[in-house]
Amino acid sequence: MRSILIALVLASTSLPTLAACPAGAPGEPMHWVIAVCQQRNESDEIESPKMQSCIFATAKANKIDPAKPSAKACSAKLKLKAEWCRGMKKDGLIDSVDGCVRSADTVPDVVTQGGA
């Protein structure tokens, strides 16, 4: 299972995103999936069973397959960023979910670092 997850993450870093996206949603959709799961689980251990389950379920729910770039990648990233921003607001780290989604400065490390 771990090797499948690692392969998915690596594949997501090497495939181009088909849809251009606003500066506020850079990176690859799979990286946003990981960011959301890290936030939900308060963990960056992507190899843990709980994180793997979250990553696969979140990717599936958002119709993200890193092996098949989608024309809807931008909308998926924006949807995932909104979810991530809601978590930030819930934790009292931001004032506005809408402002967070639009901001190019509010991006999780896993996205800015290309999944690393």
XYZ file of C-alpha atoms in Angstrom:
116
model
C 0.000 0.000 0.000
C 2.822 2.384 0.909
C 4.504 1.898 -2.458
C 1.238 2.674 -4.249
C 0.855 5.926 -2.326
C 4.447 6.936 -2.976
C 4.012 6.156 -6.678
C 0.869 8.307 -6.785
C 2.598 11.231 -5.114
C 5.623 10.952 -7.401
C 3.411 10.683 -10.459
C 1.522 13.782 -9.400
C 4.761 15.762 -9.379
C 5.755 14.722 -12.878
C 2.522 15.156 -14.808
C 1.385 18.537 -16.092
C -1.861 20.032 -14.910
C -4.036 20.681 -17.944
C -6.059 23.591 -16.598
C -4.427 26.909 -15.831
C -5.335 28.001 -12.343
C -5.231 31.265 -10.420
C -2.093 31.976 -8.408
C -3.997 31.051 -5.237
C -4.190 27.390 -6.272
C -0.730 26.381 -7.460
C 0.685 22.885 -7.509
C -0.879 19.575 -8.301
C -4.295 18.347 -7.147
C -2.762 15.387 -5.308
C -0.660 17.759 -3.202
C -3.842 19.558 -2.134
C -5.366 16.187 -1.214
C -2.348 15.484 0.984
C -2.567 18.974 2.552
C -6.227 18.475 3.441
C -5.495 15.057 4.965
C -2.521 16.383 6.918
C -4.780 19.056 8.354
C -7.631 16.647 9.134
C -5.341 14.167 10.836
C -2.917 16.703 12.317
C -0.087 14.622 10.894
C 2.421 14.712 8.085
C 3.074 10.957 8.177
C 1.614 10.136 4.771
C 2.644 6.506 5.121
C 0.404 5.873 8.139
C -2.690 3.756 7.427
C -4.977 6.570 8.613
C -3.357 9.084 6.259
C -3.325 6.652 3.336
C -7.013 5.988 3.840
C -7.737 9.725 3.934
C -5.619 10.418 0.850
C -7.250 7.692 -1.227
C -10.776 8.611 -0.090
C -10.250 12.343 -0.658
C -8.681 11.798 -4.070
C -11.543 9.509 -5.071
C -14.200 11.918 -3.782
C -12.617 14.708 -5.831
C -12.094 12.484 -8.895
C -8.332 12.973 -8.812
C -6.164 10.397 -10.511
C -2.534 11.536 -10.687
C -1.935 9.174 -13.601
C -4.613 10.954 -15.642
C -4.413 14.755 -15.653
C -7.852 16.295 -15.856
C -9.212 19.428 -17.443
C -11.022 19.921 -14.117
C -7.788 19.979 -12.075
C -8.124 23.689 -11.315
C -11.636 23.387 -9.928
C -10.555 20.385 -7.838
C -7.608 22.359 -6.419
C -9.828 25.337 -5.618
C -12.372 23.069 -3.912
C -9.631 21.418 -1.859
C -8.062 24.781 -1.027
C -11.456 25.994 0.232
C -11.680 22.919 2.458
C -8.134 23.538 3.711
C -8.978 27.211 4.342
C -12.090 26.239 6.327
C -9.815 24.187 8.565
C -7.508 27.184 8.951
C -10.471 29.373 9.931
C -11.762 26.753 12.372
C -8.319 26.761 14.014
C -8.417 30.565 14.242
C -5.464 31.013 11.891
C -7.296 33.149 9.313
C -10.245 35.543 9.312
C -11.811 34.780 5.944
C -12.129 31.535 3.991
C -12.825 33.486 0.799
C -9.746 35.659 1.301
C -7.655 32.576 2.011
C -8.815 30.847 -1.169
C -7.961 33.912 -3.271
C -4.591 34.520 -1.637
C -1.448 33.313 -3.356
C 0.309 33.706 0.001
C -1.871 31.169 1.812
C -0.704 27.809 0.496
C 0.297 24.736 2.540
C 3.945 23.702 2.569
C 3.250 20.333 0.947
C 1.938 22.220 -2.116
C 4.675 24.857 -2.285
C 7.351 22.191 -1.840
C 5.951 19.996 -4.593
C 4.773 17.201 -2.338
C 7.945 16.948 -0.286
